[in-house]
Coordinates of C-alpha atoms and ligand atoms in Angstrom, one line a residue:
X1321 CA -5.7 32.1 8.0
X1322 CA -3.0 30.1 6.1
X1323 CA -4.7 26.6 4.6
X1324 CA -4.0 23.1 6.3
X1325 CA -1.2 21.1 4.3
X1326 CA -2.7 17.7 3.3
X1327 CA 0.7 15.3 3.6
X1328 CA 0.3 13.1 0.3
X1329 CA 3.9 11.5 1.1
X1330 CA 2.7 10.9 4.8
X1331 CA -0.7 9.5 3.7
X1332 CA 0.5 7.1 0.9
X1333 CA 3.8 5.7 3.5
X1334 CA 1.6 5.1 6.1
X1335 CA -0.9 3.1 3.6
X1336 CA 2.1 1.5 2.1
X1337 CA 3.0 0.0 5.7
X1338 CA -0.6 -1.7 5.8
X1339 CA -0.5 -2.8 2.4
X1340 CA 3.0 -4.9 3.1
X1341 CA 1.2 -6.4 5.9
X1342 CA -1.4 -7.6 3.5
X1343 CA 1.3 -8.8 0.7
X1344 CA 3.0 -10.6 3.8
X1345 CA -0.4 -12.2 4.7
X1346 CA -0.9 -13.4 1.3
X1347 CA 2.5 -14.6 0.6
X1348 CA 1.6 -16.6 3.9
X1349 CA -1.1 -18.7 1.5
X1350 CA 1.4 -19.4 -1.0
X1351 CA 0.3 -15.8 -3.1
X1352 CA 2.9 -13.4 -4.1
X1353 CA 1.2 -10.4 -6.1
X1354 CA 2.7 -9.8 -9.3
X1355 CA 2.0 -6.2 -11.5
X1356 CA 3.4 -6.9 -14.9
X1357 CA 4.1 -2.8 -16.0
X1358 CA 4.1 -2.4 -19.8
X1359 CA 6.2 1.1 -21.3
X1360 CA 6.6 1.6 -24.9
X1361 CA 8.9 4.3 -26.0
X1362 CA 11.2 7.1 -24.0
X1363 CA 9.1 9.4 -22.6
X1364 CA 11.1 10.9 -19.4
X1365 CA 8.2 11.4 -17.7
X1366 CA 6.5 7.5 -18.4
X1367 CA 9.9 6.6 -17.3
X1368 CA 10.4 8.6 -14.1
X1369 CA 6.5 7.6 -13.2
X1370 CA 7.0 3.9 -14.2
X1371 CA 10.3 3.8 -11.9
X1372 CA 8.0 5.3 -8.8
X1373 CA 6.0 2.6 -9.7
X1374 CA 8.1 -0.5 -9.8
X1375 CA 9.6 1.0 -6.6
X1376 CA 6.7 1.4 -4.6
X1377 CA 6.1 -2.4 -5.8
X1378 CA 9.3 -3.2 -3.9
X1379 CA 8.6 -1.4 -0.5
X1380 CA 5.4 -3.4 -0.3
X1381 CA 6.4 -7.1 -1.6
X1382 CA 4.8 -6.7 -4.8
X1383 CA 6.5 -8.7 -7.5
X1384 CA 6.9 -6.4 -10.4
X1385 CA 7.9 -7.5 -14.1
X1386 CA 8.6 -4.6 -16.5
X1387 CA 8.1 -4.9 -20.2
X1388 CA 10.2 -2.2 -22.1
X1389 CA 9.0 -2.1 -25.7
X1390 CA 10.6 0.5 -28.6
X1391 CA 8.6 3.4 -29.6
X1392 CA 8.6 1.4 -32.9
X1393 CA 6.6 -1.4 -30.9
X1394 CA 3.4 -2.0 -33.6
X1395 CA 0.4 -2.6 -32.0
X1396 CA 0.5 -7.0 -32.9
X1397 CA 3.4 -6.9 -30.4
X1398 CA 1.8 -4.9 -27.9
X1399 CA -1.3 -7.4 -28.0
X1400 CA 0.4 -10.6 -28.1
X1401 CA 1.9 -9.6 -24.9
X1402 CA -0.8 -8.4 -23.3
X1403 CA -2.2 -11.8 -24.2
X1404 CA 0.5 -13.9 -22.3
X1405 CA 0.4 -11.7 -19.3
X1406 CA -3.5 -12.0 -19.6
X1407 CA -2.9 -15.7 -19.3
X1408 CA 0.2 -15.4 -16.4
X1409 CA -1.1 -16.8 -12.8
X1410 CA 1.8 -15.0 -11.7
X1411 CA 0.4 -11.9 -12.6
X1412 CA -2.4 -10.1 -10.9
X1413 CA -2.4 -6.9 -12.3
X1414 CA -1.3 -5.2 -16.1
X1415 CA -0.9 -1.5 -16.7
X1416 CA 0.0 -0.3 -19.9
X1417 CA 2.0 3.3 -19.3
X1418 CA 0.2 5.9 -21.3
X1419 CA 0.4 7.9 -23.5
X1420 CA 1.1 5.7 -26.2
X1421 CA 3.0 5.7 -29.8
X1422 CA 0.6 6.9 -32.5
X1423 CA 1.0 3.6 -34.7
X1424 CA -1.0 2.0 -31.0
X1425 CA -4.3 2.6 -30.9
X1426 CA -5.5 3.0 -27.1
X1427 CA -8.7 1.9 -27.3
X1428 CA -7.6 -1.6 -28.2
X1429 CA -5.0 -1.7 -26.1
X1430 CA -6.6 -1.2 -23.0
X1431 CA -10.1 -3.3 -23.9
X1432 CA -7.6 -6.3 -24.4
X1433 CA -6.4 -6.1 -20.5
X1434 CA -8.7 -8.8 -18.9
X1435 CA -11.0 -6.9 -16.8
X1436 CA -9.7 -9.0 -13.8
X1437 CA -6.1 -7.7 -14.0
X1438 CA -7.3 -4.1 -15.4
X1439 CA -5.5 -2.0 -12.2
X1440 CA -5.7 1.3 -13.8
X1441 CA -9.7 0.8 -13.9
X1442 CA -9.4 1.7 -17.8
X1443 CA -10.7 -1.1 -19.1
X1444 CA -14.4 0.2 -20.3
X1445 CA -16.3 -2.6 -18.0
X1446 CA -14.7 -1.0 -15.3
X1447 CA -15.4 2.6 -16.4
X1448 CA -19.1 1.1 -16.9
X1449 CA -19.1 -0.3 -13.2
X1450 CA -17.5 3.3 -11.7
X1451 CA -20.2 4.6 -13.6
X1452 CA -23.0 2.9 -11.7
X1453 CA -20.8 2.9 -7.9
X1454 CA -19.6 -0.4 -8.3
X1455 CA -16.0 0.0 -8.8
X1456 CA -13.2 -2.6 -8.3
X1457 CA -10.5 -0.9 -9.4
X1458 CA -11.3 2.3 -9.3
X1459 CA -8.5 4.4 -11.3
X1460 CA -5.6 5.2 -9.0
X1461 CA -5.0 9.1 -9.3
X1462 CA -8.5 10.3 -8.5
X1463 CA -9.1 7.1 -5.8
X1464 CA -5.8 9.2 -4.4
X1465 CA -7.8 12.2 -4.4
X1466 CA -10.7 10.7 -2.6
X1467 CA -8.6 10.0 0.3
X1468 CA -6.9 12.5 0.4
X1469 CA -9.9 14.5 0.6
X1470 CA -11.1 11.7 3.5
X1471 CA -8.5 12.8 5.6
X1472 CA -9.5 16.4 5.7
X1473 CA -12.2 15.0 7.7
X1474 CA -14.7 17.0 5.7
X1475 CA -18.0 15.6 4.8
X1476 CA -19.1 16.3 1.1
X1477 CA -22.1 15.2 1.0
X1478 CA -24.3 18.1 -0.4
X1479 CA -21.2 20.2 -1.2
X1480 CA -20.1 22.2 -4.5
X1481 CA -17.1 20.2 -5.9
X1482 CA -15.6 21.2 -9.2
X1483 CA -13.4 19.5 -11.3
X1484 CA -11.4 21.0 -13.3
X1485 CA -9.6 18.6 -16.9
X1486 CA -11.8 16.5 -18.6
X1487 CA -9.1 13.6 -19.0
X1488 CA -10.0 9.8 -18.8
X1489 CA -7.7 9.5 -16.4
X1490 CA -8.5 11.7 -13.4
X1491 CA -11.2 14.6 -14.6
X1492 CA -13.9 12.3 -15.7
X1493 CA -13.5 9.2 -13.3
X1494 CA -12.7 11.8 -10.4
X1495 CA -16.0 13.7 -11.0
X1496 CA -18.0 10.2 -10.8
X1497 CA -16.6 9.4 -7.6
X1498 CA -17.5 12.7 -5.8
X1499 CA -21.3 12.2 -7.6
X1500 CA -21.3 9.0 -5.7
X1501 CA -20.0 10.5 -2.4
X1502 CA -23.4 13.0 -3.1
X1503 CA -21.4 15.8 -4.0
X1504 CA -22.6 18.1 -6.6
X1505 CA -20.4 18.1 -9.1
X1506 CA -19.2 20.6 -12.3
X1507 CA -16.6 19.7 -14.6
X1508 CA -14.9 22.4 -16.0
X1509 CA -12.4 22.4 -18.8
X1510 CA -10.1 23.8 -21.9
X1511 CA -13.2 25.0 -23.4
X1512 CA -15.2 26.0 -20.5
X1513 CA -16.1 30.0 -20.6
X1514 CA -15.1 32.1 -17.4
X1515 CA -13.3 29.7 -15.7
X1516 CA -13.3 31.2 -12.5
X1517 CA -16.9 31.9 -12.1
X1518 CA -17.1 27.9 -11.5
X1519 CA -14.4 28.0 -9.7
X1520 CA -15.0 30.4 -7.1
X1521 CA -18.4 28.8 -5.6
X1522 CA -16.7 25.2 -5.3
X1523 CA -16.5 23.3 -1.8
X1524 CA -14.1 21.1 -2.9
X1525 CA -12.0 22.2 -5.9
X1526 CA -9.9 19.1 -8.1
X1527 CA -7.9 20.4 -10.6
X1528 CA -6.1 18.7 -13.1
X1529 CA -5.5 20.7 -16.1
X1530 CA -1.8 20.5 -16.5
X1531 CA -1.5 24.6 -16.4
X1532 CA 1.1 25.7 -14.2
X1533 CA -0.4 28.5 -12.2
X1534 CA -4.0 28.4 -13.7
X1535 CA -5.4 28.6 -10.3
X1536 CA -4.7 31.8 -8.4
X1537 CA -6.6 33.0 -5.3
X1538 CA -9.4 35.4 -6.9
X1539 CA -10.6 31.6 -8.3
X1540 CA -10.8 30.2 -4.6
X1541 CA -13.4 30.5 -2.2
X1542 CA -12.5 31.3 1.6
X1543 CA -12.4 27.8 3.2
X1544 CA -12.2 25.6 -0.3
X1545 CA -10.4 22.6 -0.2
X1546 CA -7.9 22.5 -2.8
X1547 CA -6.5 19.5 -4.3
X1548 CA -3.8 20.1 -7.0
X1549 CA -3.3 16.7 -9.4
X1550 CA -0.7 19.1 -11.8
X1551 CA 2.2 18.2 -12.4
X1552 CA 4.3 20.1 -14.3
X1553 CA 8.3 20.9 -15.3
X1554 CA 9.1 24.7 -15.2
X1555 CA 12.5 26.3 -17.5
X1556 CA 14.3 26.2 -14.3
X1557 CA 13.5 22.2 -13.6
X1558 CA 11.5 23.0 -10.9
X1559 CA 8.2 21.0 -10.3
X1560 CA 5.4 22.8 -9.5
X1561 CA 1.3 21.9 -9.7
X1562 CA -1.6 24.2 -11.4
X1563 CA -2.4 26.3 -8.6
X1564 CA -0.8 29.1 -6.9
X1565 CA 0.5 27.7 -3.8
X1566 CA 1.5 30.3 -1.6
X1567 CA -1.4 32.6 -2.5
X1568 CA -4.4 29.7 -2.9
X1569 CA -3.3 28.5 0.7
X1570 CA -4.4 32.1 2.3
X1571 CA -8.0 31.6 1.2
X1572 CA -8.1 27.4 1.3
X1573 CA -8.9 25.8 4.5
X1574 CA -6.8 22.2 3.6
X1575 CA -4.5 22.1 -0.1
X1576 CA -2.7 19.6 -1.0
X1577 CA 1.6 20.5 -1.8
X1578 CA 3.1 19.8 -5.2
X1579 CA 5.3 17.6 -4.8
X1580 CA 4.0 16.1 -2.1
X1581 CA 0.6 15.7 -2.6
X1582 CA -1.5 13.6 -5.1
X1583 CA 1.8 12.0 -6.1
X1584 CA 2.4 9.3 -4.1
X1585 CA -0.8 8.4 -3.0
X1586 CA -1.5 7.8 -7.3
X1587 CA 1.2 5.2 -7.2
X1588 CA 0.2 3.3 -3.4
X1589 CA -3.3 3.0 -4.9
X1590 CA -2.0 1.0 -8.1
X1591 CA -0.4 -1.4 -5.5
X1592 CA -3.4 -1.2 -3.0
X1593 CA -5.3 -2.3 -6.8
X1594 CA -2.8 -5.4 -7.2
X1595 CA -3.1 -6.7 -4.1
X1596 CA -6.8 -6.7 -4.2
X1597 CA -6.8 -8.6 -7.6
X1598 CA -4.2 -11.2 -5.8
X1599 CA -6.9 -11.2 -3.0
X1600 CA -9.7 -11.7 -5.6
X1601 CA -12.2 -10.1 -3.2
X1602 CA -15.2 -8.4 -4.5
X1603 CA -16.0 -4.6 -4.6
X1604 CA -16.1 -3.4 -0.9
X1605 CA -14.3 -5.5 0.8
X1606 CA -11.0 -3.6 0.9
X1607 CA -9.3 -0.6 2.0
Ligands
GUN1210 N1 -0.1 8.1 -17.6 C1 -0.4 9.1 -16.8 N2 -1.1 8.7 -15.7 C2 -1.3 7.3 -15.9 C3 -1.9 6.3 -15.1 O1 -2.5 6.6 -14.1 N3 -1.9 5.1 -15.6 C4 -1.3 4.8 -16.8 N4 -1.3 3.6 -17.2 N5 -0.7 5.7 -17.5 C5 -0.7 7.0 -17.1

């Protein structure tokens, strides 16, 4: 039986819809939420990703203030900014586009975001409080996944999930939040020997490895749910993720599309981040 298509784009529009209500209500007490975007460089893709961004701002009544630095930028520059918009009441949430020049270092970067503005969840205080379940802004891509995998319906609780990509960005934080949902979790990656032996007992399967086709459907078990973060350009321009799509979806019982799928709900959850710093709320107490 042909898999269940899990509707990203539907998902993340219909979450957008509740999220304007929530800017609305706080513009109502005098708060507009503000996300100050920082790029450095041309990368196409940083560029096509930070667009999404600042337009999913728009849809919802997020203010958005983009800071387009050189690829030159030196990391003083980069700091100094980070500094004013660190000290900006108009501002409520800071991401820094990634990757970064090679004259940047990262690290420092990120660990001068103040932890209250820190909406990608990089900051390491907020890796330390995903770490121990207590996020409060937990990194958008693999908060994406979660619900995503919500709206399946299934409970995995007790379940085999696997993860596969290591990254800071989705692999690592991802895996923590399915431990904390009681999963039982593997992370596989570029290293990891036979592949598809871990592959092939998961519940859930997460895979963000940035490998066009890596994923075929002798690596899926019958019923798997299969969420596909890739994202990548083939010779021909099209976009496709890192699993085989039309043969996964034979063995899956839900799998997300690419495009389509994590996508958008990566870029609702950075304004679903914002408006919970403009809200100042504590963990919890917003969804
Ligand atoms: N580059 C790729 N994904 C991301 C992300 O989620 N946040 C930031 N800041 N940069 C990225």
């Amino acid at each position: 039986m042909s898999a269940r298509v899990i509707d990203g784009r539907a998902l993340a529009t219909g979450l957008r819809v509740k999220y304007a209500e929530s800017v609305a209500e706080l513009v109502r007490n005098g708060i507009v939420p503000g996300l100050a975007v920082v790029m450095i460089g041309s990368d196409p893709a940083s560029h096509l990703y930070v667009r999404n961004k600042i337009r999913a701002c728009d849809e919802c009544g997020v203010r958005s203030f983009l800071h387009a630095l050189s690829a030159d930028a030196t990391e003083a520059e980069v700091l100094d900014l980070i500094g004013e918009l660190n000290a900006d009441p108009s501002v409520h949430g800071i991401l820094v586009q990634l990757p970064l020049p090679p004259q940047i270092d990262v690290r420092r970067v990120l660990e001068t975001i103040a932890v209250d503005k820190d909406v990608d969840g990089f900051h390491l205080y907020n890796v330390g409080a995903l770490t121990v379940g207590e996020s409060i802004f937990p990194p958008c891509t693999p908060y994406g996944v979660q619900l995503l995998i919500d709206q399946t319906g299934i409970e995995i609780e007790g379940k085999h999930a696997v993860v596969v990509g290591a990254s800071n960005i989705v692999g690592k934080p991802m895996a923590l939040m399915l431990l904390q949902r009681l999963a039982t979790v593997t992370i596989c990656h570029a290293r990891t020997v036979n592949l598809a032996h871990h592959t092939i007992s998961a519940d859930v399967l997460v895979v963000a490895a940035g490998k066009p086709g890596l994923i075929v459907p002798q690596m899926v078990k019958q019923g798997a749910v299969v969420i596909d973060v890739g994202i990548n350009k083939l010779a021909d321009g099209k976009i496709v993720g890192d699993v085989d799509f039309e043969g996964v979806r034979d063995k899956a019982s839900w799998i997300t599309p690419v495009p389509g799928g994590v996508g958008p709900m990566t870029v609702t959850m950075l304004i679903r981040n914002t408006i919970r710093s403009a809200q100042r709320l504590p963990a919890g107490s917003f969804d």
